[in-house]
Coordinates of C-alpha atoms in Angstrom, one line a residue:
M1 CA 159.8 103.3 71.1
A2 CA 157.8 100.0 71.0
D3 CA 158.8 99.4 74.6
Q4 CA 157.7 102.9 75.6
A5 CA 154.4 102.4 73.9
R6 CA 153.8 99.1 75.7
L7 CA 154.7 100.8 79.0
Q8 CA 152.2 103.6 78.3
E9 CA 149.5 101.0 77.6
A10 CA 150.4 99.2 80.9
I11 CA 150.1 102.5 82.7
K12 CA 146.7 103.2 81.1
A13 CA 145.5 99.7 82.1
Q14 CA 146.8 100.0 85.7
G15 CA 145.2 103.4 86.0
E16 CA 141.9 101.7 85.0
V17 CA 142.4 99.1 87.7
V18 CA 142.9 101.8 90.4
R19 CA 139.8 103.7 89.2
N20 CA 137.7 100.5 89.3
L21 CA 138.9 99.7 92.9
K22 CA 138.0 103.2 94.0
A23 CA 134.6 103.0 92.4
E24 CA 134.0 99.6 94.0
K25 CA 135.1 101.1 97.4
A26 CA 137.8 98.4 97.9
S27 CA 139.9 98.5 101.0
K28 CA 142.5 101.1 101.4
A29 CA 145.3 98.5 101.6
Q30 CA 144.2 97.0 98.2
I31 CA 144.0 100.5 96.6
D32 CA 147.4 101.5 98.0
E33 CA 149.0 98.3 96.6
E34 CA 147.7 99.0 93.1
V35 CA 148.6 102.7 93.2
A36 CA 152.2 101.6 94.1
R37 CA 152.3 99.4 91.0
L38 CA 151.0 102.4 88.9
L39 CA 153.8 104.6 90.3
Q40 CA 156.4 102.0 89.6
L41 CA 155.3 101.8 85.9
K42 CA 155.3 105.6 85.7
A43 CA 158.8 105.6 87.2
Q44 CA 160.0 103.2 84.5
L45 CA 158.6 105.5 81.8
D46 CA 160.4 108.5 83.4
G47 CA 163.6 106.4 83.5
D48 CA 163.3 105.9 79.8
D49 CA 163.7 109.7 79.4
G50 CA 166.9 109.6 81.3
K51 CA 165.5 111.0 84.5
Q52 CA 166.5 109.5 87.9
T53 CA 163.3 108.8 89.8
F54 CA 162.6 107.4 93.2
V55 CA 159.2 105.9 94.1
L56 CA 158.2 106.6 97.6
K57 CA 156.5 103.4 98.9
T58 CA 156.6 101.0 101.8
P59 CA 158.3 97.6 101.0
K60 CA 156.0 94.8 99.9
G61 CA 154.1 93.2 102.7
T62 CA 154.4 96.2 105.0
R63 CA 152.4 99.3 105.7
D64 CA 152.1 102.6 107.5
Y65 CA 149.4 103.3 110.1
N66 CA 147.7 106.7 110.3
P67 CA 146.5 108.1 113.7
K68 CA 143.0 106.7 113.3
Q69 CA 144.4 103.3 112.6
M70 CA 146.8 103.5 115.5
A71 CA 144.0 104.5 117.8
I72 CA 142.1 101.3 116.9
R73 CA 145.3 99.3 117.2
E74 CA 146.0 100.7 120.6
K75 CA 142.6 99.7 121.8
V76 CA 143.2 96.1 120.6
F77 CA 146.6 96.0 122.3
N78 CA 145.2 97.3 125.6
T79 CA 142.5 94.6 125.6
I80 CA 145.2 91.9 125.1
F81 CA 147.6 93.5 127.6
N82 CA 144.9 93.6 130.3
C83 CA 143.9 90.0 129.7
F84 CA 147.5 88.7 129.9
K85 CA 148.1 90.7 133.1
R86 CA 144.7 89.6 134.6
H87 CA 146.1 86.0 134.3
G88 CA 149.3 86.9 136.2
A89 CA 151.8 87.0 133.3
E90 CA 155.0 89.0 133.4
T91 CA 156.8 90.2 130.2
I92 CA 160.2 89.8 128.5
D93 CA 161.8 91.1 125.3
T94 CA 164.3 89.4 123.0
P95 CA 166.4 90.7 120.0
V96 CA 164.6 91.1 116.7
F97 CA 167.2 88.9 115.0
E98 CA 168.7 85.6 116.2
L99 CA 171.6 83.4 115.3
K100 CA 170.5 81.6 112.1
E101 CA 171.2 78.2 113.7
T102 CA 168.8 79.1 116.6
L103 CA 165.9 79.2 114.1
T104 CA 167.0 76.5 111.7
G105 CA 165.0 73.2 111.8
K106 CA 162.1 74.5 114.0
Y107 CA 159.4 75.4 111.5
G108 CA 159.2 72.4 109.1
E109 CA 158.3 73.4 105.6
D110 CA 157.8 77.0 106.7
S111 CA 161.6 77.4 107.3
K112 CA 161.9 78.7 103.7
L113 CA 160.0 81.8 104.9
I114 CA 162.7 82.9 107.3
Y115 CA 164.5 86.2 106.4
D116 CA 168.3 85.7 106.4
L117 CA 170.4 88.8 106.9
K118 CA 173.4 89.5 104.7
D119 CA 176.6 88.2 106.2
Q120 CA 178.5 91.2 107.7
G121 CA 181.7 89.2 108.3
G122 CA 180.6 88.0 111.6
E123 CA 177.7 85.8 112.9
L124 CA 175.1 84.4 110.5
L125 CA 171.8 86.0 111.5
S126 CA 168.1 85.8 110.7
L127 CA 165.1 87.9 111.6
R128 CA 162.9 86.1 114.1
Y129 CA 160.0 84.2 112.5
D130 CA 157.9 84.0 115.7
L131 CA 158.3 84.7 119.4
T132 CA 158.2 81.0 120.6
V133 CA 161.6 79.8 119.5
P134 CA 163.3 82.9 120.9
F135 CA 161.4 82.3 124.2
A136 CA 162.7 78.7 124.3
R137 CA 166.2 79.9 123.7
Y138 CA 165.8 82.5 126.5
L139 CA 164.7 79.8 128.9
A140 CA 167.5 77.5 128.1
M141 CA 170.2 80.2 128.1
N142 CA 169.0 81.6 131.5
K143 CA 168.3 78.1 133.0
I144 CA 164.6 79.1 133.7
T145 CA 162.3 76.2 134.4
N146 CA 159.2 78.1 135.6
I147 CA 157.6 81.3 134.2
K148 CA 154.3 82.6 132.9
R149 CA 155.2 85.3 130.4
Y150 CA 153.7 87.4 127.6
H151 CA 155.6 89.0 124.8
I152 CA 154.2 91.5 122.2
A153 CA 156.6 92.3 119.4
K154 CA 157.2 92.3 115.6
V155 CA 158.1 89.1 113.7
Y156 CA 159.1 88.7 110.0
R157 CA 158.1 86.2 107.3
R158 CA 159.2 86.1 103.7
D159 CA 155.6 85.1 102.8
N160 CA 153.5 86.0 99.8
P161 CA 151.5 88.7 101.5
A162 CA 147.7 89.1 101.2
M163 CA 147.4 92.5 102.9
T164 CA 143.6 92.7 102.4
R165 CA 143.4 89.6 104.6
G166 CA 145.7 90.9 107.3
R167 CA 148.7 88.9 106.1
Y168 CA 152.0 90.8 106.1
R169 CA 155.8 90.2 106.0
E170 CA 156.3 92.4 109.1
F171 CA 153.7 92.0 111.8
Y172 CA 153.1 91.9 115.5
Q173 CA 152.5 88.7 117.5
C174 CA 151.0 88.7 121.0
D175 CA 152.1 85.6 122.8
F176 CA 151.2 84.1 126.2
D177 CA 153.1 81.1 127.4
I178 CA 153.3 79.0 130.6
A179 CA 156.6 77.1 131.2
G180 CA 157.0 74.6 134.0
Q181 CA 156.1 71.1 135.3
Y182 CA 152.4 71.2 136.1
D183 CA 149.5 68.7 136.2
P184 CA 148.2 67.8 132.8
M185 CA 145.9 70.2 130.9
I186 CA 145.5 72.9 133.6
P187 CA 147.8 75.5 131.9
D188 CA 146.5 74.4 128.5
A189 CA 142.9 75.1 129.6
E190 CA 143.9 78.5 130.8
C191 CA 145.4 79.4 127.4
L192 CA 142.1 78.5 125.7
K193 CA 140.3 80.6 128.3
I194 CA 142.5 83.6 127.4
V195 CA 141.7 83.2 123.7
H196 CA 138.0 83.1 124.6
E197 CA 138.2 86.2 126.8
I198 CA 140.1 88.3 124.2
L199 CA 137.9 87.4 121.3
S200 CA 134.7 88.0 123.3
E201 CA 135.9 91.4 124.6
L202 CA 136.9 92.6 121.2
E203 CA 133.4 91.7 119.8
L204 CA 134.8 90.6 116.4
G205 CA 131.8 88.3 115.7
D206 CA 131.1 84.7 116.3
F207 CA 134.2 82.5 116.7
R208 CA 135.2 78.9 117.2
I209 CA 138.3 77.4 118.8
K210 CA 139.4 74.1 117.3
V211 CA 141.5 71.7 119.4
N212 CA 143.5 68.6 118.6
D213 CA 146.6 66.8 119.8
R214 CA 149.8 66.1 117.8
R215 CA 150.0 62.6 119.4
I216 CA 146.5 61.8 118.1
L217 CA 147.7 62.9 114.6
D218 CA 150.8 60.8 114.9
G219 CA 148.8 57.8 116.1
M220 CA 146.3 58.3 113.3
F221 CA 149.1 58.5 110.7
A222 CA 150.7 55.3 112.1
V223 CA 147.5 53.2 112.1
C224 CA 146.6 54.5 108.6
G225 CA 150.0 53.3 107.3
V226 CA 152.0 56.5 106.9
P227 CA 155.8 55.8 107.3
D228 CA 157.4 57.4 110.4
E229 CA 159.7 59.6 108.3
K230 CA 156.7 61.1 106.5
F231 CA 154.7 62.1 109.6
R232 CA 155.9 65.8 109.7
T233 CA 155.6 66.4 106.0
V234 CA 152.1 64.8 105.9
C235 CA 151.2 66.8 108.9
S236 CA 152.1 70.0 107.0
T237 CA 149.8 68.9 104.2
V238 CA 146.8 68.2 106.5
D239 CA 147.4 71.7 107.9
K240 CA 146.2 73.1 104.6
L241 CA 142.7 71.8 105.1
D242 CA 141.5 75.1 106.3
K243 CA 142.4 76.7 103.0
L244 CA 142.0 73.8 100.4
P245 CA 139.3 71.3 99.7
W246 CA 140.0 67.7 100.6
E247 CA 140.6 66.5 97.0
E248 CA 143.5 69.0 96.6
V249 CA 145.0 68.0 100.0
K250 CA 144.6 64.3 99.1
N251 CA 146.2 64.9 95.7
E252 CA 149.2 66.5 97.4
M253 CA 149.5 63.5 99.8
V254 CA 149.5 61.0 96.9
K255 CA 151.3 62.8 94.1
E256 CA 153.8 65.0 96.0
K257 CA 154.3 63.1 99.3
G258 CA 154.1 59.6 97.8
L259 CA 151.3 58.1 100.0
P260 CA 149.2 55.2 98.6
E261 CA 145.7 56.4 97.7
E262 CA 144.1 54.0 100.2
V263 CA 146.3 55.5 103.0
A264 CA 145.2 59.0 102.1
D265 CA 141.5 57.8 102.1
Q266 CA 141.9 56.4 105.6
I267 CA 143.3 59.7 106.8
G268 CA 140.4 61.5 105.1
G269 CA 138.0 59.4 107.1
Y270 CA 139.5 60.6 110.4
V271 CA 140.2 64.3 109.6
S272 CA 136.5 64.8 108.6
L273 CA 135.5 64.2 112.3
Q274 CA 134.8 67.0 114.7
G275 CA 132.8 67.2 117.9
G276 CA 133.2 67.4 121.7
M277 CA 133.5 65.0 124.6
D278 CA 131.3 62.4 122.8
L279 CA 133.8 62.2 119.9
V280 CA 136.7 61.7 122.3
E281 CA 134.8 58.8 123.9
R282 CA 134.0 57.3 120.5
L283 CA 137.7 57.5 119.3
L284 CA 138.9 55.9 122.6
E285 CA 136.8 52.9 121.5
D286 CA 137.9 53.1 117.8
P287 CA 139.3 49.6 117.0
K288 CA 142.3 51.0 114.9
L289 CA 143.1 54.2 116.8
S290 CA 142.9 52.6 120.2
K291 CA 145.9 50.4 119.2
S292 CA 148.2 53.5 119.2
S293 CA 149.5 54.4 122.6
D294 CA 150.3 57.9 121.3
A295 CA 146.7 58.5 120.2
V296 CA 145.2 57.1 123.4
A297 CA 147.5 59.4 125.5
G298 CA 146.4 62.3 123.4
L299 CA 142.7 61.4 123.6
K300 CA 142.9 61.1 127.4
D301 CA 144.4 64.5 127.7
I302 CA 141.8 66.0 125.4
K303 CA 139.1 64.4 127.6
Q304 CA 140.7 66.0 130.7
L305 CA 141.0 69.3 128.9
F306 CA 137.2 69.4 128.1
V307 CA 136.5 68.8 131.9
Y308 CA 138.5 72.0 132.7
L309 CA 136.9 73.9 129.8
Q310 CA 133.5 73.0 131.2
L311 CA 134.5 74.5 134.5
F312 CA 135.7 77.7 132.7
R313 CA 132.3 77.7 130.9
I314 CA 133.7 78.0 127.3
T315 CA 132.9 74.6 125.8
D316 CA 130.2 76.2 123.6
K317 CA 133.0 77.8 121.5
V318 CA 135.4 74.8 121.5
A319 CA 135.4 71.9 119.0
F320 CA 137.6 68.8 118.9
D321 CA 138.6 68.8 115.3
L322 CA 140.9 66.0 113.8
S323 CA 141.7 68.1 110.7
L324 CA 143.6 70.6 112.8
A325 CA 147.3 70.0 112.4
R326 CA 149.4 73.2 112.7
G327 CA 152.4 72.7 110.6
L328 CA 155.2 73.8 113.0
D329 CA 157.6 71.0 114.0
Y330 CA 158.0 71.9 117.6
Y331 CA 154.4 71.0 118.8
T332 CA 154.3 67.8 120.9
G333 CA 150.8 67.7 122.5
V334 CA 147.6 69.7 122.5
I335 CA 147.2 72.2 119.6
Y336 CA 144.5 74.8 119.0
E337 CA 143.4 77.5 116.6
A338 CA 140.7 80.1 116.8
I339 CA 138.7 81.1 113.6
L340 CA 135.9 83.5 113.0
T341 CA 132.6 82.3 111.6
Q342 CA 130.3 84.6 109.5
A343 CA 127.4 86.0 111.3
G344 CA 127.4 83.3 113.9
V345 CA 126.9 80.5 111.2
P346 CA 128.6 77.3 112.5
Q347 CA 131.1 75.6 110.3
T348 CA 130.0 72.6 108.3
Q349 CA 131.5 70.0 106.0
D350 CA 130.9 70.4 102.3
P351 CA 129.4 67.2 100.8
Q352 CA 130.9 68.0 97.4
N353 CA 134.5 68.4 98.6
G354 CA 134.7 66.1 101.6
P355 CA 136.3 66.8 104.9
G356 CA 138.1 70.0 105.9
V357 CA 136.2 72.6 103.9
E358 CA 134.9 75.4 106.1
E359 CA 132.0 77.1 104.4
A360 CA 131.6 79.8 107.0
S361 CA 135.2 80.9 107.6
V362 CA 135.8 84.5 106.9
S363 CA 138.6 85.8 104.7
V364 CA 141.1 86.6 107.5
G365 CA 141.7 82.9 108.3
S366 CA 142.8 81.9 111.8
I367 CA 143.1 84.7 114.4
A368 CA 144.8 82.8 117.2
G369 CA 146.7 79.6 117.6
G370 CA 149.1 77.7 119.8
G371 CA 149.8 74.4 121.6
R372 CA 152.1 72.4 123.8
Y373 CA 155.8 72.2 122.9
D374 CA 157.6 70.2 125.6
G375 CA 160.8 69.4 123.7
L376 CA 161.7 72.8 122.3
V377 CA 163.7 74.2 125.2
G378 CA 165.7 70.9 125.4
M379 CA 166.9 71.5 121.9
F380 CA 168.9 74.5 123.2
D381 CA 170.0 73.1 126.5
P382 CA 173.5 71.6 126.4
K383 CA 172.3 68.7 128.6
G384 CA 169.0 68.3 126.8
R385 CA 167.0 69.2 129.9
K386 CA 163.4 69.7 128.9
V387 CA 161.0 72.4 130.2
P388 CA 157.4 71.7 129.4
C389 CA 155.7 74.7 127.8
V390 CA 152.3 75.6 126.4
G391 CA 151.2 78.9 124.8
V392 CA 149.0 80.8 122.5
S393 CA 149.7 83.5 119.9
I394 CA 147.0 86.1 119.0
G395 CA 147.0 87.2 115.4
I396 CA 146.8 90.9 116.0
E397 CA 147.1 92.0 112.3
R398 CA 144.2 89.9 111.3
I399 CA 142.1 91.2 114.2
F400 CA 143.1 94.7 113.4
S401 CA 142.1 94.4 109.7
I402 CA 138.6 93.4 110.9
M403 CA 138.4 96.2 113.5
E404 CA 139.5 98.7 110.8
Q405 CA 136.8 97.5 108.4
K406 CA 134.2 97.8 111.2
A407 CA 135.4 101.4 112.0
E408 CA 135.0 102.3 108.3
T409 CA 131.4 101.2 108.1
S410 CA 130.5 102.6 111.6
A411 CA 129.0 106.0 112.1
E412 CA 130.9 106.3 115.4
K413 CA 133.9 108.6 115.2
V414 CA 137.3 107.2 116.2
R415 CA 139.2 109.5 118.5
T416 CA 143.0 109.7 117.8
T417 CA 143.8 111.6 121.0
E418 CA 142.8 111.3 124.7
T419 CA 142.6 115.1 125.4
Q420 CA 140.1 115.8 128.1
V421 CA 139.9 119.6 127.8
M422 CA 140.9 122.4 125.5
V423 CA 142.1 125.6 127.2
A424 CA 140.6 128.5 125.2
S425 CA 140.1 132.2 125.4
A426 CA 137.2 134.4 124.2
Q427 CA 139.3 137.6 124.0
K428 CA 142.7 138.8 122.8
N429 CA 145.9 139.1 124.9
L430 CA 145.2 136.1 127.1
L431 CA 148.0 133.8 125.9
E432 CA 149.9 133.9 129.2
E433 CA 146.7 133.1 131.2
R434 CA 145.9 130.1 128.9
L435 CA 149.5 128.8 129.2
K436 CA 149.3 129.1 133.0
L437 CA 146.0 127.2 133.3
T438 CA 147.3 124.6 130.8
A439 CA 150.4 124.0 132.9
E440 CA 148.2 123.6 136.1
L441 CA 146.1 121.0 134.3
W442 CA 149.1 119.1 133.0
D443 CA 150.7 119.1 136.5
A444 CA 147.5 117.6 137.9
G445 CA 147.5 114.8 135.4
V446 CA 144.8 116.2 133.2
K447 CA 145.2 115.7 129.4
A448 CA 144.9 119.3 128.0
E449 CA 145.6 121.2 124.8
V450 CA 146.1 124.8 123.9
M451 CA 146.2 126.5 120.5
Y452 CA 149.6 127.6 119.4
K453 CA 148.4 131.2 118.5
K454 CA 148.6 134.4 120.5
N455 CA 145.0 135.4 119.7
P456 CA 143.0 132.5 118.2
K457 CA 139.4 133.0 117.4
L458 CA 137.0 131.3 119.8
L459 CA 135.1 129.7 116.9
S460 CA 138.3 128.0 115.6
Q461 CA 139.1 126.7 119.0
L462 CA 135.7 125.2 119.4
Q463 CA 135.8 123.8 115.9
H464 CA 139.1 122.0 116.8
C465 CA 137.3 120.3 119.7
E466 CA 134.4 119.2 117.4
D467 CA 136.8 117.8 114.8
T468 CA 139.0 115.9 117.3
G469 CA 136.4 114.8 119.8
I470 CA 137.7 116.8 122.8
P471 CA 134.7 116.7 125.3
L472 CA 135.3 119.9 127.3
V473 CA 136.5 123.5 126.7
A474 CA 137.9 125.6 129.6
I475 CA 137.2 129.2 128.5
L476 CA 139.1 132.2 130.0
G477 CA 138.0 135.8 129.7
E478 CA 138.6 139.1 131.5
Q479 CA 135.5 138.7 133.6
E480 CA 136.2 135.1 134.5
L481 CA 139.7 136.1 135.6
K482 CA 138.3 138.8 137.8
D483 CA 135.7 136.4 139.3
G484 CA 138.2 133.6 139.9
V485 CA 136.2 131.2 137.7
V486 CA 136.6 129.3 134.5
K487 CA 133.8 128.8 132.0
L488 CA 133.6 125.0 131.4
R489 CA 131.7 124.2 128.1
N490 CA 130.4 120.7 127.2
V491 CA 131.3 120.4 123.5
T492 CA 128.4 118.0 122.7
T493 CA 125.5 119.7 124.6
R494 CA 127.1 123.2 124.4
E495 CA 126.1 123.7 128.0
E496 CA 128.3 126.2 129.9
L497 CA 128.9 126.6 133.6
N498 CA 131.2 128.9 135.7
I499 CA 133.5 126.7 137.8
P500 CA 135.6 128.1 140.7
R501 CA 139.3 127.9 139.6
D502 CA 140.2 125.8 142.6
S503 CA 137.5 123.2 141.7
L504 CA 138.2 123.0 138.0
I505 CA 140.6 120.0 138.0
E506 CA 138.2 117.9 140.1
E507 CA 135.3 118.9 137.9
I508 CA 137.2 118.0 134.7
K509 CA 138.2 114.6 136.1
K510 CA 134.7 113.9 137.2
R511 CA 133.1 114.7 133.9
T512 CA 135.7 112.8 131.8
A513 CA 136.0 109.7 134.0
D514 CA 134.3 107.5 131.4
C515 CA 136.2 109.0 128.4

């Protein structure tokens, strides 16, 4: 009985949490998560009474999408599709799961987030963590040395989800990659141009693209005194600077990674730097960094990259940022990441917390990222043949969470269908005529609907158009059939015109060309 009393108290408290979130107009995802917890508690209480209950919910870190959400999502996908195709990419697809050994050892400390599938007495399999490693496996397996491809598909991460920030365990990635031997930085610059085009077209708000180079990081670690075997693990720590203040990052370097404090302080002096071509020039003259051949090679490539970015007219949105690390093990050269900034406020360093704190970053975190990975394909090739690659991944779920929030606050109605015209009747016994006209419209490529009732009221047909945003109604009546015309009504203005039947299709297409 005591356990049951505690459970009832927990249900009461959780109910209060849900009520407060609704009162505060929290996001739907956040409310849904707390409601699911409430249902689980109630299910436990029912179970105590000997009843078998089943809670209907989506698994943790996943969600359903209603028609309105899918309409917004489709718009975002189309923008990305069109951009990738505009840049001449072709598409591929790969299995949703891979051999476990294919994915092992490619993601550094993030390898613990890979979903392993239960052994079914055959191959050991894992759900794909990203689209890049499967792409590299595909290139090596098919002996492809030259391709510009895009791939939009779901990936899976056993992460601790923050659904209100667009972080899930199952989510889409939208990848664009260029594989092949080309002159330095030309493909890399195009990847950054693609990020700029997509984020500009989606009108998410002000954004910044941070760039760095893995060789600069490695050179920086070397001249600061980091042992070679700790480069990757220290790199993963530096990668946390977009989420944690410098003091916490430094603390992890010293106490968990075993770096001397003076080494961490030297790293801190470098990772606080950000700028443009002027910073590149300054670092090429840096007495310590210039002793590292890796760092010098990386800085020269960044310098060349900025030349091409100037030609693409996007340098106003790009910053050379030494705090950018990107923790994945397979990067070998240029790396980049796009983040949103609030209301166009540029990002600044916090004098209290030191380098790496981004005052203006919004809650969704990075919304695109990528880089050069020249050695990944060689890991899969039996002869170790390398195929240079560079690519970018667009964080569609994070973008979608922003678009959804904007739609909720906007007065503009989101259409969930693309119907151009509703075929309606003003009188009874005209179902056959409505179906005939609807078939004519479908056969001509016009998106049309008809009500599934023999004698629907005209008012209910017009109301359906108002509710769903259908712009036109083709109204049939006895007189219109005799005269060989159709009454075409504009739903917004309520203007009606009689259109000859043989001109109707052309008229509908003309009026809905911009829809």
